[in-house]
Coordinates of C-alpha atoms and ligand atoms in Angstrom, one line a residue:
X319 CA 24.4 -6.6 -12.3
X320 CA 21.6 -7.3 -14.3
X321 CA 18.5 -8.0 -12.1
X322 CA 17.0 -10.5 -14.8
X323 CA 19.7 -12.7 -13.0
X324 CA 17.5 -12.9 -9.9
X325 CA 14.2 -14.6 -8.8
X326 CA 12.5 -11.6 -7.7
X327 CA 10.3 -12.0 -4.9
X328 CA 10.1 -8.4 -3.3
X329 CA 6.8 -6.8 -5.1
X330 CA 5.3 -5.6 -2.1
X331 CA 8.6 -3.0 -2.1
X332 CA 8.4 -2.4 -6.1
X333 CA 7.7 -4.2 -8.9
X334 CA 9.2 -4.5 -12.9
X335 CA 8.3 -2.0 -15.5
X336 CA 5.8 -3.6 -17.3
X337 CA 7.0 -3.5 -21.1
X338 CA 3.6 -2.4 -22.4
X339 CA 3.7 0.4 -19.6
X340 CA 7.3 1.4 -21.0
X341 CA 5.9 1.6 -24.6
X342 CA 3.4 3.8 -23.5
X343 CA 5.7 5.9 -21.6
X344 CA 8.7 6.1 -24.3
X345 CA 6.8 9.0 -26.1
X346 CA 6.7 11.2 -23.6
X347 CA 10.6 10.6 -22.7
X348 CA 12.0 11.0 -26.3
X349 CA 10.1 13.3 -29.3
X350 CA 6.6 14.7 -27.4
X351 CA 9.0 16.4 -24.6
X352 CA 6.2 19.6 -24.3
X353 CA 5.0 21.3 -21.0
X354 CA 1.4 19.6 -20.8
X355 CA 0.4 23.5 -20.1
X356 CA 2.1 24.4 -23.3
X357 CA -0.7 25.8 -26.0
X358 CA 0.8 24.3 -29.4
X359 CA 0.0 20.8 -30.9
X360 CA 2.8 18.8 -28.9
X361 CA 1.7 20.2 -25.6
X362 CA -1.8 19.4 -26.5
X363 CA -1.3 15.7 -27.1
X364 CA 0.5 15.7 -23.8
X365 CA -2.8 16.8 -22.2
X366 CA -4.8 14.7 -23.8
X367 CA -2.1 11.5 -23.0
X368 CA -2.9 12.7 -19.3
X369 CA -6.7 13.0 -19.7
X370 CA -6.9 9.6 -20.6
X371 CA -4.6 8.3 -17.7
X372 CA -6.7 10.3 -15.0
X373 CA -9.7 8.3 -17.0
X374 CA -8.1 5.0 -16.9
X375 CA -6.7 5.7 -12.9
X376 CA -10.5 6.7 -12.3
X377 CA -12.5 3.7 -14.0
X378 CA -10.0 1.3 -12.4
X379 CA -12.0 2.6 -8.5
X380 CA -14.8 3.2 -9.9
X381 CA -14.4 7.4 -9.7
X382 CA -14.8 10.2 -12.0
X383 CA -11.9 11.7 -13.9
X384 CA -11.8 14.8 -11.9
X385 CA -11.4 12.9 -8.6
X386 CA -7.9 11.9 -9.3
X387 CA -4.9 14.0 -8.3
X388 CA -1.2 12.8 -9.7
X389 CA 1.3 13.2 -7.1
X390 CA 5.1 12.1 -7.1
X391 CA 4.2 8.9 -4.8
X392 CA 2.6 7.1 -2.4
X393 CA 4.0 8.5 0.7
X394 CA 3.0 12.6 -1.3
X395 CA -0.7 11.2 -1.3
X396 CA -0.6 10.5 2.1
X397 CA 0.4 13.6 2.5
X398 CA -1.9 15.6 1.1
X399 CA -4.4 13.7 2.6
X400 CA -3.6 13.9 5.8
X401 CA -1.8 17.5 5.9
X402 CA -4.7 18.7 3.5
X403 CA -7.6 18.2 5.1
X404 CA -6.6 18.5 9.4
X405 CA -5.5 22.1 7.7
X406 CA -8.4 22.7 6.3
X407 CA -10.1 21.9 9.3
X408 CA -8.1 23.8 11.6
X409 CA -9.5 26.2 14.1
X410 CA -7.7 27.8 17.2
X411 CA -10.1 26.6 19.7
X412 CA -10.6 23.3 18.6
X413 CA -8.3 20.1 17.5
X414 CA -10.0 18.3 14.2
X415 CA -10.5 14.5 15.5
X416 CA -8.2 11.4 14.1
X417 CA -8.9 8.0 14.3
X418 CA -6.1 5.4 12.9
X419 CA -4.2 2.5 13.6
X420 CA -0.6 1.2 15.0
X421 CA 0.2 -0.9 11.6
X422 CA 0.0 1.8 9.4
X423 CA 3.1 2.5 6.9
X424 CA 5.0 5.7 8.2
X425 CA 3.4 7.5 5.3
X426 CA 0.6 8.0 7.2
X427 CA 1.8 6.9 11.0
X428 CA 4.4 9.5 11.0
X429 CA 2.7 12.2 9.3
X430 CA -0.2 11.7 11.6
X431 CA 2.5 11.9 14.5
X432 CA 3.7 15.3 12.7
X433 CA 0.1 16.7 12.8
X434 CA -0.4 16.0 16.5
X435 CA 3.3 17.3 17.1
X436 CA 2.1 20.8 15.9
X437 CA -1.5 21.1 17.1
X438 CA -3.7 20.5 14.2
X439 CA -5.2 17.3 15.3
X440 CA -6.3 15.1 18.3
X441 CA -5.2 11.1 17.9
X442 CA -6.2 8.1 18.9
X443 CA -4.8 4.3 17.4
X444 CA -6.6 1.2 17.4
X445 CA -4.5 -2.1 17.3
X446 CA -5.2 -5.1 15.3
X447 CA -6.1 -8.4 16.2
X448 CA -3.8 -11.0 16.4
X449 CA -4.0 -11.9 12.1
X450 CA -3.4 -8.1 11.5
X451 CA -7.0 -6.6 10.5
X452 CA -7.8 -3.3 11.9
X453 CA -11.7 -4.3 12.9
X454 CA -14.8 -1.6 12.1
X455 CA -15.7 -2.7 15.4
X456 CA -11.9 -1.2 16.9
X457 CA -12.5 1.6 14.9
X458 CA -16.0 2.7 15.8
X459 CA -14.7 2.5 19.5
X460 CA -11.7 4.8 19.2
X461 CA -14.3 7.3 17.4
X462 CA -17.3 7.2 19.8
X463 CA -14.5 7.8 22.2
X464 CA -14.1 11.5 20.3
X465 CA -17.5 12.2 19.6
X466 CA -19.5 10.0 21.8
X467 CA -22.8 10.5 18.9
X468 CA -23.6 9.2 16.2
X469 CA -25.0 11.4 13.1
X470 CA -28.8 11.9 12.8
X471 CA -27.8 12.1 8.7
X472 CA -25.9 8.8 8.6
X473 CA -26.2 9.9 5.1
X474 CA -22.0 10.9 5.5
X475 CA -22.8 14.3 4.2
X476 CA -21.5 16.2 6.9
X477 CA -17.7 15.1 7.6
X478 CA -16.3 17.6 9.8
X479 CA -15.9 15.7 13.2
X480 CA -13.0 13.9 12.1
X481 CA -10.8 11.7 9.8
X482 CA -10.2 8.2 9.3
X483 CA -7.3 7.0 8.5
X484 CA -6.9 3.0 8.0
X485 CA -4.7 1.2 5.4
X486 CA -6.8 -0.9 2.8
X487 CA -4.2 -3.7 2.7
X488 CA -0.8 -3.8 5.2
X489 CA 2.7 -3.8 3.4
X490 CA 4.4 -6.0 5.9
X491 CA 1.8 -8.9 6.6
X492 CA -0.4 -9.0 3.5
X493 CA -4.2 -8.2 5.8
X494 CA -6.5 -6.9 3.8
X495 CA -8.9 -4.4 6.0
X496 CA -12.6 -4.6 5.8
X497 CA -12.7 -0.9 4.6
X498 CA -16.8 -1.1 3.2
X499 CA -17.1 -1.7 6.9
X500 CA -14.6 1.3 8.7
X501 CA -16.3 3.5 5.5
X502 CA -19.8 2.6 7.4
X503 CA -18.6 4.0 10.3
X504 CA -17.2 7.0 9.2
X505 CA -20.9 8.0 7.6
X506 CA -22.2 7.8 11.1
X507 CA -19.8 9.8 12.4
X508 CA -19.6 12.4 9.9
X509 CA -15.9 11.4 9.7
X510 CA -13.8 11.7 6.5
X511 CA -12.2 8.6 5.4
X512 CA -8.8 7.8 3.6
X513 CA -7.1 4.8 2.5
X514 CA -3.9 4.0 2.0
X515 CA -4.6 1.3 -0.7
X516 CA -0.7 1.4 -2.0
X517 CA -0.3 -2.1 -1.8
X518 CA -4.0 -3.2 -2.4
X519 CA -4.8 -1.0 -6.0
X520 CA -4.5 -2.9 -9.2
X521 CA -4.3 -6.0 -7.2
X522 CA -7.6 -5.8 -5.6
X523 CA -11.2 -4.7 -6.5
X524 CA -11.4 -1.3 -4.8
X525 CA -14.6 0.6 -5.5
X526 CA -14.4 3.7 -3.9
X527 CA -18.3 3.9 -3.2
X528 CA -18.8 0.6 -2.3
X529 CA -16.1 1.3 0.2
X530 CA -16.8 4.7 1.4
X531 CA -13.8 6.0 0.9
X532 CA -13.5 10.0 0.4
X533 CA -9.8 10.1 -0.1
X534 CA -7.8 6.8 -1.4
X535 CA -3.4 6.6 -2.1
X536 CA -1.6 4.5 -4.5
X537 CA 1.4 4.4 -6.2
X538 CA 2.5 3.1 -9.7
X539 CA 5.3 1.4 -8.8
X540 CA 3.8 -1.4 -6.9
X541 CA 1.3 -2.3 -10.0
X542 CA 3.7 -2.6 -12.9
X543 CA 4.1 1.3 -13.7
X544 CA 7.5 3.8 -12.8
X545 CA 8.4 5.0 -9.7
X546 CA 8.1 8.7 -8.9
X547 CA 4.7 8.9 -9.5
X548 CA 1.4 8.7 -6.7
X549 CA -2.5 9.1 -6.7
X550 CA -4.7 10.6 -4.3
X551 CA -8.2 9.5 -5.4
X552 CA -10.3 13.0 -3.6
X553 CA -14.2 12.6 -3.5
X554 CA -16.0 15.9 -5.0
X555 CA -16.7 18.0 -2.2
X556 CA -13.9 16.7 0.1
X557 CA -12.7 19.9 2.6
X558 CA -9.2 20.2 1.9
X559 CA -6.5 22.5 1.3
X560 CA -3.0 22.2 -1.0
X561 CA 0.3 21.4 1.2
X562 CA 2.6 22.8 -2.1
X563 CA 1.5 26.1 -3.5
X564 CA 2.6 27.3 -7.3
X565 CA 0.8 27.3 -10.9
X566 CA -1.9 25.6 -9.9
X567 CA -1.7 22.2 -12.0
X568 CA -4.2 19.4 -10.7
X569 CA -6.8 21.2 -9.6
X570 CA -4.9 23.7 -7.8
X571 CA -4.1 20.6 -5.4
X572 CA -0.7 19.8 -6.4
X573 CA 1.3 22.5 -8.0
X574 CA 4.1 21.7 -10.2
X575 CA 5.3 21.1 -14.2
X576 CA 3.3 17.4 -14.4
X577 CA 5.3 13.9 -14.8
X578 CA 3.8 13.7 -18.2
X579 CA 5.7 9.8 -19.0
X580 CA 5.2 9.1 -15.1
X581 CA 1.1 10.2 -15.2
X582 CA 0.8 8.0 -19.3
X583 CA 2.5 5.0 -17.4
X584 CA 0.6 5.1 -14.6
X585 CA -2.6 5.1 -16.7
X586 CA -1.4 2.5 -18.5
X587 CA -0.3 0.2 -15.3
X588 CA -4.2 0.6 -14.6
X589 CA -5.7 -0.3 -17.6
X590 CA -3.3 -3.8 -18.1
X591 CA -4.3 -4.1 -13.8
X592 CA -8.1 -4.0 -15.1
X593 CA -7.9 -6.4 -17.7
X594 CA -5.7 -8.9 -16.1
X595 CA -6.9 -8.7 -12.5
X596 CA -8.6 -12.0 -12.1
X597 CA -6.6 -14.0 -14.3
X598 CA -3.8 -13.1 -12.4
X599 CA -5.2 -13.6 -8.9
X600 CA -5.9 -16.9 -10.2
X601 CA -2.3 -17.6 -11.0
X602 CA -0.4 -15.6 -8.2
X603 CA -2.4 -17.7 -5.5
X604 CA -1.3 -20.7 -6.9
X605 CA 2.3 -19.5 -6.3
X606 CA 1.4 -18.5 -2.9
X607 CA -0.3 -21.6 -1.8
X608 CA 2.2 -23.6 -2.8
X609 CA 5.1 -21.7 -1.7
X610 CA 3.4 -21.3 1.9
X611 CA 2.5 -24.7 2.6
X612 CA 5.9 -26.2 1.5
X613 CA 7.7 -23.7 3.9
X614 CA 5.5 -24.5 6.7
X615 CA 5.4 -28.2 5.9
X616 CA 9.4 -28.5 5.5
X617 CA 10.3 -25.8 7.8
X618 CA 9.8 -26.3 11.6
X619 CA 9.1 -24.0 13.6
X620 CA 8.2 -21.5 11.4
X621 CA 4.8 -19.3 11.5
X622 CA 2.7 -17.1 8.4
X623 CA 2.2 -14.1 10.3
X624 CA -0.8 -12.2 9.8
X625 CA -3.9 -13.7 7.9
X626 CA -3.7 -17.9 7.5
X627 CA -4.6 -19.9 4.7
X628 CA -6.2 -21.5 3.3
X629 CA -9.5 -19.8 5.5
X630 CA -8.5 -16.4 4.9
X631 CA -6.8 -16.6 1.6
X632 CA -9.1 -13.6 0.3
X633 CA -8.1 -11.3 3.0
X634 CA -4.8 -11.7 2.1
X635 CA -3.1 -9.9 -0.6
X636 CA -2.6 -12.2 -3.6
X637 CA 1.1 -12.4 -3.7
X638 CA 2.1 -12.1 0.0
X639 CA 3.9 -14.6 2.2
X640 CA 5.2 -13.2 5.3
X641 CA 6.9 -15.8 7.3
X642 CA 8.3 -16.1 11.3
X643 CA 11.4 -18.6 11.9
X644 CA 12.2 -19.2 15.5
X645 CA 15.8 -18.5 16.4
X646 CA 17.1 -17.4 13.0
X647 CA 18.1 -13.3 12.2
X648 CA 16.0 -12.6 9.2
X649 CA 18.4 -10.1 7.7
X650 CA 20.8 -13.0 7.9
X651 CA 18.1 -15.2 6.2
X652 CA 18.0 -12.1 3.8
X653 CA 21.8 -12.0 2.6
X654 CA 21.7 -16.0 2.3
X655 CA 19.3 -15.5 -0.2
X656 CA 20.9 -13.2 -1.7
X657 CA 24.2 -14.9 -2.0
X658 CA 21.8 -17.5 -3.7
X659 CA 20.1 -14.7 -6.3
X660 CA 17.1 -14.2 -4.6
X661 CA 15.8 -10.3 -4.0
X662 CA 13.1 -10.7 -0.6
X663 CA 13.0 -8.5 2.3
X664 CA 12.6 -8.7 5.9
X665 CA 9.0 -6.7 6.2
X666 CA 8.9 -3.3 4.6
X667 CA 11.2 -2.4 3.1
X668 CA 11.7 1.2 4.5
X669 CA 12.0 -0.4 8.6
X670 CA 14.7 -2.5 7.1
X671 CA 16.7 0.0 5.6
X672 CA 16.7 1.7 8.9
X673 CA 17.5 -1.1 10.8
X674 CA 14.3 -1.2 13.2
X675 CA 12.6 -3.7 14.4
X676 CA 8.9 -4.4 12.9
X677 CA 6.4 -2.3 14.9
X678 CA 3.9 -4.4 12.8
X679 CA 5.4 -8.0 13.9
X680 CA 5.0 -6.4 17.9
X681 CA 1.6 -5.2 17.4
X682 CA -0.2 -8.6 16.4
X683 CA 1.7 -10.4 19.2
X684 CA 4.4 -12.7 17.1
X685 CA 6.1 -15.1 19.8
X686 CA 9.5 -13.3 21.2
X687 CA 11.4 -16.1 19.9
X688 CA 10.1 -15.7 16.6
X689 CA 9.8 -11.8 16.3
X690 CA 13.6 -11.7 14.7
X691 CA 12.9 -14.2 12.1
X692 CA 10.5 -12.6 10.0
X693 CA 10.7 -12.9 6.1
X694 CA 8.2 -11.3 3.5
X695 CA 8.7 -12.8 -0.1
X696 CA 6.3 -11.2 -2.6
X697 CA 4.8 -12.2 -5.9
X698 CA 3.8 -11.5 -8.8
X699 CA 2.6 -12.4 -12.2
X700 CA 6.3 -12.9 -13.6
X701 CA 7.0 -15.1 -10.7
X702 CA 6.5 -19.0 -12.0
X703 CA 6.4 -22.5 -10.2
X704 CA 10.1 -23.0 -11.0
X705 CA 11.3 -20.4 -8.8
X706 CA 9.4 -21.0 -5.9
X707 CA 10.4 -24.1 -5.9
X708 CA 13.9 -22.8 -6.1
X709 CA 13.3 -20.7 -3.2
X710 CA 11.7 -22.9 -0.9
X711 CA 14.6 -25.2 -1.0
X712 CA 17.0 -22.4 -1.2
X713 CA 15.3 -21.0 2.2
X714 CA 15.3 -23.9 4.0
X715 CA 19.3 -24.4 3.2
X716 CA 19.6 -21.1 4.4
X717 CA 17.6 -21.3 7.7
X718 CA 19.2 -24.9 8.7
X719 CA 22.9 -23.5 8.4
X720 CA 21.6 -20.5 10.6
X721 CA 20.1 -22.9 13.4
X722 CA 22.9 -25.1 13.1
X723 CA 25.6 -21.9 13.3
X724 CA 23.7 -19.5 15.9
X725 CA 21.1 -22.6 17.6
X726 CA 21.6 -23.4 21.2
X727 CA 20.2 -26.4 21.0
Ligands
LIG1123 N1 1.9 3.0 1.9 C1 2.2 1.7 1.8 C2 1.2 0.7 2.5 C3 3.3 1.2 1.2 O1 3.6 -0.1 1.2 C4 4.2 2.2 0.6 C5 5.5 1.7 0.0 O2 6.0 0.6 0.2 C6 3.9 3.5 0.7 C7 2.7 3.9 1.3 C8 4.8 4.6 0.1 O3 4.6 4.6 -1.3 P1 5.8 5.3 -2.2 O4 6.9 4.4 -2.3 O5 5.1 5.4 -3.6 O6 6.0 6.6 -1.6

């Protein structure tokens, strides 16, 4: 099957090699093969190829070279966030704080279950409203809980009462978190504060100072670059211990021969995300707006879950449409598009393979009869008019033959 066959509206789950990420890469898979550790000339141009991408990863957040740390994913940054710095913190007599939310991906939601499992931290979760944000006012509450004080420094210099954890942008429902805000908060409270910004980087402006972030995750493969290889963007300074131990490669943090082609593509990915960043959001929205309102216009009984447009069209990824359809199975709705050569997803794309209802879709209060229904089609700048057009009618064929087969009315 070839997948240029398809209208591909799943981006939120992983998105085409970009060709000019692919030439950038196809060095490093074919003649310059060396160990970037290596001492002669190939090996040397390998380290310099990954230089530059740490450079290019870092300029894209507005962070210094030496902040970034290449991992194999998303869900490894997380990780090594999470696992990193609650053992770093760890002491016998007392549990190192946690503050997160219920809408996070597992990547962090289970890991953070994992950590209170075995005694390294105590948690509390914060739900979001009813469009999906995870409020700095929630979040302040769930920490003043913990520590009850505020710092006298609100200078954030000392962040050993806690950590923050709150996505920058949710995978399932397209809400994009007021993270300047929750980084506010974490100063105060002389919390530490990661981001899970694997949907949101390259397809959002992140600064990591303007946000107040000491720890930020992405992931290549949902900006144009290859799979099987992360970020974790670590502030200078930032407590924190490895979670995989051998020779010592990025900065001790993340032991292990480095994914020279994965790290040059991933640079690459970041670069093209600088350059074409606005002139894309332009574009992508366009598809969005007009893909939304047809489906709510022509579809009854249907809902956007999460944040509405137009009013919040900012605080919603660019490329995200997450629907609701009252009385239809969305992995039904799913396979009918597929039989029609469209690639979409019910939510995330990890619940669905497991079969699980959407913990998200629960959280912000979707309608019982709707919960079922839900749809998330994704775009992105290869997307065009044409096949949302094509999709809109080929969704409402699809959702009209489920009423009139499964309906009781
Ligand atoms: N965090 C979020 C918000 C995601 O959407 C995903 C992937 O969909 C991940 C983490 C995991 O990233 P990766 O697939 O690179 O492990």
């Amino acid at each position: 099957m070839e997948m240029t066959d398809y209208i591909y509206f799943d981006n939120a789950a992983t998105t085409a090699l970009d060709p000019l990420v692919k030439d950038a890469m196809t060095p490093f898979m074919t003649f310059n093969y060396a160990n970037a550790s290596g001492t002669y000339h190939d090996a040397s141009l390998a380290r310099s190829a990954i230089n530059k991408a740490r450079a290019q990863a870092a300029a894209l957040i507005g962070a210094e070279p030496d902040e970034i740390i290449f991992t194999s994913c998303g869900t490894e940054s997380d990780n090594l966030a999470l696992y990193g710095t609650a053992m770093a913190h760890f002491s016998r007599d007392k549990r190192f704080n946690a503050v997160s939310d219920t809408i996070e991906h597992p990547a962090v939601y289970n890991t953070l279950d994992a950590l209170k499992k075995a005694g390294f931290i105590k948690l509390a979760r914060v739900s979001p409203d009813k469009d999906g944000f995870i409020t700095p006012g929630a979040v302040e509450e769930a920490v003043h809980s913990q520590v009850k004080t505020k710092r006298d420094d609100a200078s954030g210099q000392t962040k050993d009462n806690g950590i923050i954890s709150v996505m920058s942008a949710n995978n399932e429902i397209g809400a994009i978190n007021d993270i300047a805000g929750i980084g506010s908060v974490a100063a105060e409270y002389g919390y530490l504060f990661h981001t899970d910004a694997v949907q949101s980087f390259g397809h959002v402006l992140l600064d990591v100072d303007v946000m107040g972030v000491d720890m930020l995750s992405a992931s290549a493969h949902k900006l144009g670059g290859p799979k099987g290889i992360g970020l974790l963007y670590l502030r200078r300074g930032t407590k924190i211990v490895p979670t995989m131990y051998g020779g010592g490669q990025e900065h001790g943090l993340r032991s292990g021969t480095e994914n020279v082609a994965g790290i040059v593509g991933f640079g690459e990915a970041c670069r093209l995300a600088g350059i074409r960043m606005s002139a894309d959001t332009r574009y992508i929205h366009e598809l969005r707006d007009r893909l939304v309102s047809r489906i709510l216009n022509e579809i009854p009984d249907t809902i956007l879950t999460g944040p509405q447009l137009p009013d919040m069209g900012d605080k919603r990824l660019p490329g995200h449409c997450s629907f609701a359809f009252k009385g239809v199975q969305g992995s039904s709705l799913v396979i009918g598009l597929d039989i029609r050569n469209i690639c979409a997803s019910t939510g995330a794309a990890c619940s669905a393979a497991a079969n699980r209802p959407s913990r998200v879709l629960k959280e912000i209060g979707v309608a019982a009869d709707h919960f079922n229904g839900s749809l998330r089609l994704t775009l992105s700048r290869n997307n065009t008019i044409e096949e949302v057009d094509r999709t809109v009618d080929a969704v409402k064929a699809c959702v009209t033959q489920l009423r009139e087969m499964f309906g009781d009315d």
